Structure formats: C-alpha cells, structure tokens
XYZ file of N, CA and C in Angstrom:
651
model
N 7.472 -28.102 -22.057
C 6.507 -29.187 -22.220
C 5.372 -28.728 -23.122
N 4.316 -29.531 -23.204
C 3.309 -29.310 -24.231
C 2.022 -28.698 -23.675
N 1.312 -28.018 -24.589
C -0.049 -27.560 -24.281
C -1.018 -28.625 -24.785
N -1.810 -29.179 -23.881
C -2.660 -30.328 -24.220
C -4.122 -30.006 -23.915
N -4.997 -30.341 -24.865
C -6.438 -30.243 -24.649
C -6.969 -31.644 -24.348
N -7.629 -31.774 -23.211
C -8.219 -33.057 -22.810
C -9.727 -32.973 -23.050
N -10.223 -33.802 -23.965
C -11.655 -33.792 -24.290
C -12.252 -35.107 -23.800
N -12.884 -35.050 -22.668
C -13.393 -36.256 -22.002
C -14.611 -35.838 -21.167
N -15.751 -36.489 -21.395
C -16.970 -36.036 -20.709
C -17.115 -36.590 -19.298
N -16.380 -37.643 -18.956
C -16.446 -38.164 -17.592
C -15.499 -37.350 -16.700
N -16.092 -36.670 -15.720
C -15.337 -35.729 -14.889
C -14.140 -36.388 -14.212
N -14.357 -37.564 -13.630
C -13.273 -38.217 -12.887
C -12.092 -38.531 -13.804
N -12.395 -39.105 -14.976
C -11.314 -39.459 -15.898
C -10.607 -38.209 -16.399
N -11.393 -37.177 -16.729
C -10.803 -35.927 -17.211
C -9.841 -35.351 -16.171
N -10.284 -35.306 -14.921
C -9.444 -34.730 -13.858
C -8.220 -35.593 -13.585
N -8.399 -36.928 -13.673
C -7.265 -37.831 -13.439
C -6.194 -37.640 -14.512
N -6.620 -37.550 -15.759
C -5.659 -37.326 -16.849
C -4.965 -35.980 -16.669
N -5.760 -34.949 -16.379
C -5.186 -33.603 -16.219
C -4.164 -33.572 -15.089
N -4.486 -34.226 -13.972
C -3.565 -34.241 -12.826
C -2.241 -34.879 -13.202
N -2.300 -36.029 -13.881
C -1.066 -36.737 -14.220
C -0.277 -36.023 -15.308
N -0.953 -35.433 -16.292
C -0.244 -34.667 -17.312
C 0.431 -33.445 -16.687
N -0.259 -32.819 -15.730
C 0.311 -31.644 -15.071
C 1.509 -32.010 -14.208
N 1.466 -33.198 -13.587
C 2.584 -33.623 -12.743
C 3.885 -33.719 -13.521
N 3.810 -34.119 -14.792
C 5.038 -34.246 -15.588
C 5.328 -32.972 -16.372
N 4.574 -31.897 -16.099
C 4.939 -30.594 -16.631
C 4.115 -30.061 -17.780
N 3.124 -30.825 -18.259
C 2.307 -30.325 -19.366
C 1.274 -29.320 -18.854
N 0.897 -28.401 -19.727
C -0.175 -27.455 -19.422
C -1.447 -27.953 -20.091
N -2.522 -28.095 -19.313
C -3.732 -28.751 -19.828
C -4.963 -27.873 -19.671
N -5.857 -28.005 -20.644
C -7.199 -27.426 -20.568
C -8.178 -28.573 -20.765
N -9.243 -28.569 -19.979
C -10.246 -29.632 -20.051
C -11.489 -29.162 -20.792
N -11.984 -30.031 -21.676
C -13.279 -29.816 -22.322
C -14.113 -31.065 -22.084
N -15.444 -30.881 -22.003
C -16.303 -31.998 -21.622
C -17.311 -32.376 -22.702
N -17.296 -31.681 -23.827
C -18.104 -32.092 -24.977
C -17.443 -31.566 -26.250
N -17.938 -32.033 -27.384
C -17.291 -31.715 -28.640
C -17.318 -30.240 -28.995
N -18.430 -29.592 -28.761
C -18.533 -28.178 -29.130
C -17.638 -27.312 -28.242
N -17.543 -27.657 -26.957
C -16.634 -26.913 -26.074
C -15.197 -27.096 -26.548
N -14.865 -28.310 -26.991
C -13.511 -28.563 -27.487
C -13.195 -27.673 -28.684
N -14.124 -27.580 -29.637
C -13.880 -26.752 -30.824
C -13.723 -25.275 -30.448
N -14.477 -24.843 -29.433
C -14.352 -23.446 -28.988
C -12.958 -23.196 -28.419
N -12.432 -24.143 -27.617
C -11.082 -23.990 -27.065
C -10.031 -24.011 -28.178
N -10.256 -24.863 -29.187
C -9.288 -24.948 -30.290
C -9.226 -23.630 -31.057
N -10.357 -22.953 -31.162
C -10.378 -21.644 -31.829
C -9.645 -20.586 -31.020
N -9.627 -20.771 -29.693
C -9.100 -19.725 -28.809
C -7.644 -19.932 -28.409
N -7.157 -21.184 -28.480
C -5.831 -21.502 -27.957
C -5.016 -22.288 -28.992
N -3.709 -22.363 -28.730
C -2.821 -23.180 -29.552
C -2.448 -24.433 -28.759
N -2.669 -25.597 -29.345
C -2.381 -26.856 -28.647
C -1.340 -27.673 -29.409
N -0.493 -28.363 -28.631
C 0.478 -29.289 -29.226
C -0.120 -30.672 -29.416
N -1.168 -30.980 -28.643
C -1.737 -32.322 -28.675
C -3.161 -32.282 -28.118
N -4.026 -33.137 -28.690
C -5.384 -33.289 -28.168
C -5.595 -34.744 -27.772
N -6.090 -34.958 -26.561
C -6.524 -36.283 -26.108
C -8.035 -36.291 -26.241
N -8.553 -37.093 -27.166
C -9.929 -36.932 -27.621
C -10.749 -38.202 -27.426
N -11.734 -38.112 -26.552
C -12.695 -39.208 -26.405
C -13.567 -39.265 -27.665
N -14.112 -40.423 -27.958
C -14.972 -40.546 -29.142
C -16.440 -40.334 -28.776
N -16.882 -41.000 -27.710
C -18.292 -40.911 -27.335
C -18.528 -39.679 -26.467
N -18.785 -38.556 -27.122
C -19.003 -37.286 -26.436
C -20.429 -36.808 -26.671
N -20.985 -36.061 -25.741
C -22.331 -35.524 -25.964
C -22.334 -34.473 -27.071
N -23.384 -34.481 -27.859
C -23.546 -33.463 -28.900
C -22.799 -33.789 -30.166
N -21.522 -33.574 -30.150
C -20.659 -33.790 -31.312
C -19.611 -34.824 -30.918
N -19.603 -35.983 -31.608
C -18.688 -37.030 -31.134
C -17.243 -36.749 -31.561
N -16.326 -37.571 -31.014
C -14.911 -37.322 -31.242
C -14.501 -37.409 -32.695
N -15.098 -38.332 -33.454
C -14.757 -38.418 -34.876
C -15.165 -37.133 -35.605
N -16.333 -36.586 -35.258
C -16.765 -35.323 -35.874
C -15.834 -34.172 -35.493
N -15.434 -34.146 -34.213
C -14.505 -33.101 -33.766
C -13.200 -33.202 -34.536
N -12.693 -34.441 -34.677
C -11.401 -34.625 -35.337
C -11.426 -34.121 -36.783
N -12.554 -34.317 -37.462
C -12.655 -33.857 -38.854
C -12.551 -32.344 -38.970
N -12.805 -31.643 -37.874
C -12.757 -30.174 -37.906
C -11.451 -29.625 -37.329
N -10.563 -30.529 -36.923
C -9.265 -30.111 -36.380
C -8.275 -29.987 -37.534
N -7.569 -28.892 -37.562
C -6.664 -28.647 -38.680
C -5.226 -29.006 -38.305
N -4.912 -30.301 -38.401
C -3.518 -30.717 -38.270
C -2.964 -30.782 -36.868
N -3.778 -30.695 -35.839
C -3.265 -30.787 -34.471
C -3.095 -32.269 -34.114
N -1.908 -32.684 -33.660
C -1.725 -34.092 -33.270
C -2.781 -34.532 -32.278
N -3.318 -35.728 -32.496
C -4.447 -36.191 -31.694
C -4.304 -37.670 -31.342
N -4.614 -37.979 -30.090
C -4.724 -39.366 -29.654
C -6.173 -39.612 -29.272
N -6.822 -40.571 -29.951
C -8.151 -40.970 -29.519
C -8.023 -41.780 -28.237
N -8.892 -41.488 -27.283
C -8.857 -42.141 -25.973
C -10.291 -42.548 -25.668
N -10.622 -43.824 -25.878
C -12.033 -44.164 -25.931
C -12.323 -45.597 -25.503
N -13.568 -45.831 -25.119
C -14.018 -47.185 -24.813
C -14.425 -47.945 -26.074
N -14.490 -47.263 -27.210
C -14.841 -47.927 -28.471
C -13.617 -48.718 -28.941
N -13.648 -50.013 -28.678
C -12.435 -50.813 -28.885
C -12.562 -51.834 -30.015
N -13.581 -51.700 -30.852
C -13.693 -52.655 -31.956
C -12.616 -52.378 -33.000
N -12.283 -53.405 -33.761
C -11.289 -53.230 -34.814
C -11.743 -52.158 -35.803
N -13.043 -52.147 -36.107
C -13.584 -51.159 -37.045
C -13.332 -49.735 -36.560
N -13.596 -49.507 -35.266
C -13.394 -48.157 -34.719
C -11.918 -47.786 -34.683
N -11.063 -48.735 -34.284
C -9.628 -48.421 -34.218
C -9.079 -48.095 -35.599
N -9.487 -48.909 -36.580
C -9.016 -48.653 -37.944
C -9.563 -47.322 -38.461
N -10.837 -47.046 -38.162
C -11.417 -45.779 -38.591
C -10.639 -44.595 -38.027
N -10.364 -44.644 -36.720
C -9.650 -43.539 -36.092
C -8.278 -43.313 -36.694
N -7.543 -44.398 -36.904
C -6.189 -44.264 -37.461
C -6.233 -43.861 -38.931
N -7.208 -44.412 -39.685
C -7.328 -44.030 -41.092
C -7.724 -42.571 -41.263
N -8.416 -42.029 -40.281
C -8.764 -40.612 -40.357
C -7.540 -39.722 -40.191
N -6.457 -40.307 -39.633
C -5.227 -39.529 -39.475
C -4.812 -39.274 -38.050
N -5.493 -39.911 -37.091
C -5.085 -39.738 -35.701
C -3.677 -40.295 -35.493
N -2.966 -39.726 -34.526
C -1.589 -40.158 -34.263
C -1.532 -41.412 -33.421
N -2.612 -41.705 -32.695
C -2.641 -42.922 -31.883
C -4.090 -43.175 -31.475
N -4.343 -44.388 -30.985
C -5.695 -44.773 -30.571
C -5.545 -45.689 -29.370
N -5.965 -45.225 -28.206
C -5.813 -45.985 -26.966
C -7.200 -46.256 -26.393
N -7.454 -47.523 -26.039
C -8.778 -47.873 -25.534
C -8.787 -47.953 -24.007
N -9.955 -47.650 -23.438
C -10.172 -47.738 -21.991
C -10.564 -49.169 -21.626
N -10.183 -49.638 -20.428
C -9.342 -48.949 -19.444
C -7.878 -48.980 -19.865
N -7.103 -48.041 -19.352
C -5.690 -47.961 -19.702
C -4.900 -47.599 -18.452
N -3.599 -47.881 -18.491
C -2.714 -47.457 -17.409
C -2.211 -46.066 -17.725
N -2.194 -45.203 -16.706
C -1.783 -43.826 -16.939
C -0.349 -43.751 -17.473
N 0.502 -44.646 -17.015
C 1.885 -44.643 -17.497
C 1.943 -44.932 -18.993
N 1.056 -45.799 -19.468
C 1.024 -46.062 -20.913
C 0.580 -44.821 -21.670
N -0.427 -44.124 -21.147
C -0.858 -42.896 -21.812
C 0.276 -41.869 -21.838
N 0.982 -41.717 -20.709
C 2.103 -40.768 -20.676
C 3.153 -41.138 -21.718
N 3.432 -42.425 -21.851
C 4.428 -42.868 -22.838
C 3.953 -42.581 -24.258
N 2.670 -42.812 -24.523
C 2.152 -42.544 -25.876
C 2.148 -41.049 -26.176
N 1.844 -40.235 -25.171
C 1.911 -38.780 -25.347
C 3.338 -38.365 -25.697
N 4.310 -38.894 -24.957
C 5.716 -38.583 -25.247
C 6.086 -38.995 -26.670
N 5.623 -40.173 -27.080
C 5.968 -40.671 -28.415
C 5.415 -39.758 -29.506
N 4.174 -39.326 -29.349
C 3.579 -38.429 -30.349
C 4.301 -37.088 -30.360
N 4.598 -36.554 -29.178
C 5.275 -35.254 -29.117
C 6.672 -35.323 -29.709
N 7.358 -36.453 -29.526
C 8.690 -36.596 -30.141
C 8.586 -36.556 -31.658
N 7.526 -37.172 -32.199
C 7.375 -37.209 -33.656
C 6.950 -35.868 -34.226
N 6.174 -35.107 -33.472
C 5.514 -33.943 -34.056
C 6.158 -32.611 -33.707
N 7.026 -32.600 -32.709
C 7.676 -31.329 -32.340
C 9.110 -31.348 -32.832
N 9.570 -30.214 -33.384
C 10.848 -30.176 -34.071
C 12.019 -29.858 -33.141
N 11.756 -29.199 -32.021
C 12.875 -28.801 -31.182
C 13.500 -30.006 -30.476
N 14.804 -29.894 -30.192
C 15.464 -30.950 -29.435
C 14.919 -30.978 -28.020
N 14.580 -32.164 -27.567
C 14.043 -32.295 -26.218
C 15.177 -32.447 -25.220
N 15.094 -31.686 -24.151
C 16.053 -31.830 -23.063
C 15.329 -31.561 -21.756
N 15.987 -31.920 -20.682
C 15.404 -31.717 -19.362
C 16.516 -31.261 -18.434
N 16.223 -30.246 -17.609
C 17.217 -29.735 -16.678
C 16.651 -29.731 -15.263
N 17.467 -30.143 -14.323
C 17.105 -30.136 -12.912
C 18.345 -29.756 -12.117
N 18.293 -28.597 -11.457
C 19.464 -28.035 -10.787
C 20.615 -27.951 -11.795
N 21.726 -28.604 -11.504
C 22.880 -28.525 -12.411
C 22.987 -29.743 -13.332
N 21.904 -30.526 -13.406
C 21.884 -31.730 -14.242
C 21.085 -31.446 -15.508
N 21.624 -31.838 -16.660
C 20.914 -31.675 -17.931
C 20.946 -32.987 -18.701
N 19.789 -33.356 -19.242
C 19.688 -34.583 -20.037
C 19.306 -34.212 -21.457
N 20.070 -34.692 -22.431
C 19.732 -34.531 -23.842
C 19.150 -35.857 -24.321
N 17.830 -35.866 -24.565
C 17.178 -37.125 -24.896
C 17.599 -37.654 -26.267
N 17.830 -36.736 -27.236
C 18.147 -37.220 -28.580
C 19.506 -37.916 -28.626
N 20.471 -37.390 -27.869
C 21.810 -37.989 -27.864
C 22.033 -38.932 -26.680
N 21.050 -39.009 -25.782
C 21.140 -39.841 -24.583
C 22.372 -39.494 -23.748
N 22.644 -38.193 -23.629
C 23.782 -37.749 -22.842
C 23.292 -37.032 -21.582
N 24.072 -37.212 -20.495
C 23.763 -36.574 -19.227
C 24.932 -35.672 -18.840
N 24.606 -34.434 -18.457
C 25.634 -33.473 -18.073
C 25.395 -33.015 -16.634
N 26.492 -32.834 -15.908
C 26.446 -32.174 -14.606
C 27.432 -31.022 -14.664
N 26.936 -29.821 -14.417
C 27.773 -28.614 -14.569
C 28.435 -28.589 -15.949
N 27.674 -28.953 -16.965
C 28.104 -28.940 -18.378
C 29.176 -29.983 -18.707
N 29.458 -30.890 -17.804
C 30.416 -31.963 -18.069
C 29.653 -33.280 -18.223
N 30.022 -34.040 -19.278
C 29.345 -35.314 -19.528
C 29.626 -36.297 -18.395
N 28.569 -36.929 -17.921
C 28.697 -37.959 -16.898
C 28.480 -39.318 -17.558
N 29.419 -40.212 -17.380
C 29.306 -41.539 -17.972
C 28.318 -42.389 -17.164
N 27.287 -42.840 -17.846
C 26.302 -43.724 -17.222
C 26.123 -44.948 -18.106
N 25.778 -46.054 -17.508
C 25.497 -47.251 -18.299
C 24.169 -47.045 -19.038
N 23.949 -47.794 -20.128
C 22.657 -47.677 -20.820
C 21.467 -47.884 -19.888
N 21.569 -48.828 -18.939
C 20.449 -49.075 -18.033
C 20.238 -47.912 -17.070
N 21.340 -47.300 -16.604
C 21.206 -46.133 -15.719
C 20.512 -44.995 -16.457
N 20.908 -44.803 -17.734
C 20.266 -43.742 -18.512
C 18.770 -44.030 -18.675
N 18.446 -45.257 -19.033
C 17.033 -45.599 -19.261
C 16.206 -45.457 -17.987
N 16.792 -45.835 -16.849
C 16.090 -45.676 -15.581
C 15.849 -44.196 -15.285
N 16.868 -43.367 -15.514
C 16.709 -41.933 -15.280
C 15.657 -41.344 -16.219
N 15.671 -41.759 -17.475
C 14.690 -41.225 -18.425
C 13.269 -41.610 -18.007
N 13.080 -42.828 -17.524
C 11.751 -43.241 -17.045
C 11.314 -42.358 -15.875
N 12.236 -42.095 -14.945
C 11.901 -41.236 -13.805
C 11.544 -39.826 -14.258
N 12.305 -39.321 -15.222
C 12.052 -37.953 -15.709
C 10.720 -37.881 -16.443
N 10.481 -38.846 -17.329
C 9.238 -38.831 -18.110
C 8.006 -38.988 -17.230
N 8.191 -39.589 -16.049
C 7.067 -39.800 -15.129
C 7.300 -39.062 -13.818
N 7.949 -37.921 -13.905
C 8.332 -37.194 -12.694
C 7.104 -36.811 -11.862
N 7.355 -36.790 -10.555
C 6.331 -36.489 -9.540
C 5.294 -37.596 -9.402
N 5.536 -38.733 -10.061
C 4.653 -39.880 -9.940
C 5.419 -41.012 -9.254
N 4.805 -41.615 -8.223
C 5.452 -42.731 -7.533
C 5.413 -43.977 -8.418
N 6.577 -44.592 -8.601
C 6.683 -45.778 -9.455
C 7.191 -46.950 -8.620
N 6.508 -48.060 -8.707
C 6.952 -49.238 -7.964
C 8.237 -49.792 -8.593
N 8.951 -50.594 -7.799
C 10.161 -51.223 -8.339
C 9.804 -52.122 -9.532
N 8.673 -52.806 -9.427
C 8.265 -53.683 -10.530
C 7.975 -52.883 -11.789
N 7.327 -51.720 -11.624
C 7.029 -50.886 -12.794
C 8.318 -50.333 -13.406
N 9.270 -49.944 -12.549
C 10.549 -49.442 -13.072
C 11.284 -50.540 -13.827
N 11.236 -51.764 -13.296
C 11.846 -52.878 -14.021
C 11.176 -53.067 -15.379
N 9.866 -52.984 -15.400
C 9.118 -53.190 -16.642
C 9.455 -52.127 -17.670
N 9.550 -50.864 -17.216
C 9.747 -49.763 -18.156
C 11.205 -49.569 -18.568
N 12.132 -49.780 -17.639
C 13.543 -49.505 -17.941
C 14.307 -50.751 -18.372
N 13.890 -51.901 -17.873
C 14.606 -53.134 -18.203
C 13.915 -53.912 -19.326
N 12.615 -53.726 -19.429
C 11.886 -54.454 -20.462
C 10.951 -55.472 -19.869
N 9.897 -55.801 -20.615
C 8.847 -56.668 -20.115
C 9.344 -58.066 -19.772
N 10.424 -58.518 -20.427
C 10.859 -59.885 -20.212
C 11.937 -60.001 -19.148
N 12.215 -58.890 -18.431
C 13.248 -58.955 -17.411
C 12.782 -59.824 -16.252
N 13.655 -60.696 -15.804
C 13.283 -61.650 -14.771
C 14.174 -61.517 -13.550
N 14.687 -60.305 -13.313
C 15.645 -60.124 -12.235
C 14.995 -59.729 -10.922
N 15.837 -59.486 -9.930
C 15.399 -59.124 -8.591
C 15.138 -57.619 -8.537
N 14.075 -57.219 -7.798
C 13.777 -55.793 -7.712
C 14.880 -55.012 -6.998
N 15.748 -55.719 -6.256
C 16.854 -55.012 -5.610
C 17.793 -54.412 -6.632
N 17.762 -54.914 -7.861
C 18.545 -54.317 -8.933
C 18.199 -52.838 -9.094
N 16.912 -52.514 -8.946
C 16.482 -51.121 -9.050
C 17.151 -50.284 -7.959
N 17.177 -50.811 -6.726
C 17.781 -50.070 -5.616
C 19.249 -49.745 -5.907
N 19.959 -50.707 -6.451
C 21.380 -50.504 -6.745
C 21.555 -49.403 -7.785
N 20.768 -49.451 -8.833
C 20.889 -48.439 -9.891
C 20.453 -47.053 -9.408
N 19.431 -47.006 -8.552
C 19.004 -45.715 -8.004
C 20.130 -45.096 -7.176
N 20.782 -45.910 -6.362
C 21.879 -45.384 -5.543
C 23.003 -44.836 -6.424
N 23.287 -45.526 -7.519
C 24.330 -45.044 -8.432
C 23.941 -43.717 -9.059
N 22.689 -43.602 -9.479
C 22.241 -42.345 -10.096
C 22.295 -41.196 -9.095
N 21.847 -41.455 -7.890
C 21.885 -40.400 -6.868
C 23.314 -39.907 -6.658
N 24.243 -40.849 -6.575
C 25.633 -40.492 -6.295
C 26.273 -39.792 -7.486
N 26.076 -40.325 -8.698
C 26.718 -39.744 -9.876
C 26.204 -38.341 -10.187
N 24.900 -38.140 -9.991
C 24.283 -36.895 -10.445
C 23.959 -35.930 -9.304
N 24.178 -36.356 -8.071
C 23.877 -35.492 -6.939
C 22.390 -35.217 -6.795
N 21.579 -36.215 -7.098
C 20.122 -36.033 -7.061
C 19.490 -36.639 -5.812
N 20.273 -36.702 -4.730
C 19.753 -37.329 -3.513
C 18.467 -36.682 -3.019
N 18.364 -35.373 -3.133
C 17.165 -34.701 -2.608
C 15.978 -34.769 -3.567
N 16.221 -35.208 -4.801
C 15.125 -35.260 -5.780
C 14.602 -36.675 -6.016
N 15.480 -37.688 -5.974
C 15.015 -39.064 -6.166
C 14.627 -39.611 -4.799
N 13.326 -39.585 -4.526
C 12.812 -39.938 -3.214
C 12.439 -41.420 -3.157
N 12.707 -42.019 -2.018
C 12.219 -43.372 -1.766
C 10.772 -43.298 -1.291
N 9.901 -44.061 -1.936
C 8.494 -44.125 -1.535
C 8.317 -45.395 -0.706
N 7.992 -45.225 0.545
C 7.956 -46.328 1.511
C 7.119 -47.506 1.010
N 7.710 -48.689 1.036
C 7.072 -49.950 0.646
C 6.611 -49.981 -0.807
N 7.091 -49.068 -1.629
C 6.671 -49.053 -3.043
C 7.861 -48.996 -3.983
N 8.503 -47.850 -4.040
C 9.590 -47.692 -5.004
C 10.199 -46.308 -4.920
N 10.122 -45.554 -6.027
C 10.816 -44.268 -6.078
C 9.995 -43.240 -6.854
N 10.319 -41.976 -6.594
C 9.683 -40.878 -7.314
C 10.723 -39.777 -7.509
N 10.799 -39.236 -8.723
C 11.640 -38.066 -8.970
C 10.794 -36.834 -8.700
N 11.145 -36.097 -7.667
C 10.360 -34.916 -7.301
C 10.944 -33.674 -7.950
N 10.087 -32.998 -8.697
C 10.476 -31.785 -9.412
C 9.402 -30.744 -9.169
N 9.825 -29.544 -8.822
C 8.851 -28.485 -8.605
C 8.206 -28.109 -9.923
N 6.868 -28.087 -9.938
C 6.155 -27.775 -11.183
C 6.349 -26.320 -11.555
C-alpha cells in the first residue's frame, strides 16, 4: 500500500482520515500546518499527499508549489469554482471539497494511486489472490470463475477492508448508483463469494447493517 502524508489542521478530521486510511493498509503521517508538512516531505518519501488549503502559516497552495512531483489531492472547504480550477490548474491530481464521505475519499485515493504507481496492483488474503489489472481471482494459484458483479463486490470489500459497509452502500458502489434492486441481492452474492473463495472467517456480517472484510493490518 501507499505512504500518505495527511496535511489537515483540524485534529478530528486529521485523525479520522488517518484511521480510515490505516484500516485499508496505508501508512500515514499527520501534519497540522504547512511548514510541518514541508519538513516531513524533506524527511520522508510519500506516494500521495492529502492537502488542506486553509492551513495556518503557509496555505495549501503555497505548500503545493514547493512539492516536487508528489501526487496530491486537495481536500478543502474552499469550494468555489475559482479555487477548484486553480487547484487543478496548478497540477493537483484531484480536488475534493468538505464535507465528504470517507468512502469517496478512499476511492479517489485509489484512483490517483492507480494512475501514478507503476507496479501491478494485487491483493492477497490467506490462499486468495486478486489481480486488479486483469480482474482475476485465484485460490491456491487456480483461477476461480466469478461473475462480473461478484468480482466488483469483492473489489469494493477489499478496497474498503476493515470498514463496515451497509447493504445500500455496497449496492451503490458495486452495482451502480442507478441500481433499483433489493438489498437481499447483496446477501446472495456475499454467500457465493464466501463459498467460492473460502472467506467465511473474513467476510463478517455486521448486525443490522451489512458486511465487512476483516484483514489483519
């Protein structure tokens, strides 16, 4: 996974982002102002920076001008068209305004990392391996045939591992925003994935909510 610098001066938001990024396997360092961020950038190697704009001392746009090619997502309450265009024209990889859903941020982080990192992305859990580029699933090195929807559901669980996802959210992410089906469809597909891949102990049912893929960090 990725090394991520979180530059956010609000403690609660910074900790919330760090917790969720860590749950899906990223390694994070927190900075709370622009100058602290630049000091960390000098000391460490980062795959991605999540950068607030309104920071004490040195604002996010100033920090970004001093970053040498590190992929960056602006994460800010500055939501005017002028600010969004400015951020993207400066060369940022994305611009997300507050308030936001954490799942959307995780998806945008994944999208930037897919574009900017050259290695093939894969995920392994026990004897199960997923190749994201080819959308293939292996158990004990043998390809397991899954429907496109089963694959997409599994990928959503993996990308948001250790996070409880409601059935409605899984429908939205794996089936698409315009899906109008019954949430029991999710239950059926989860049972198939558990059986095909032997992931009964990892795909947990979250009481009265939905499901969570539990993976040891």
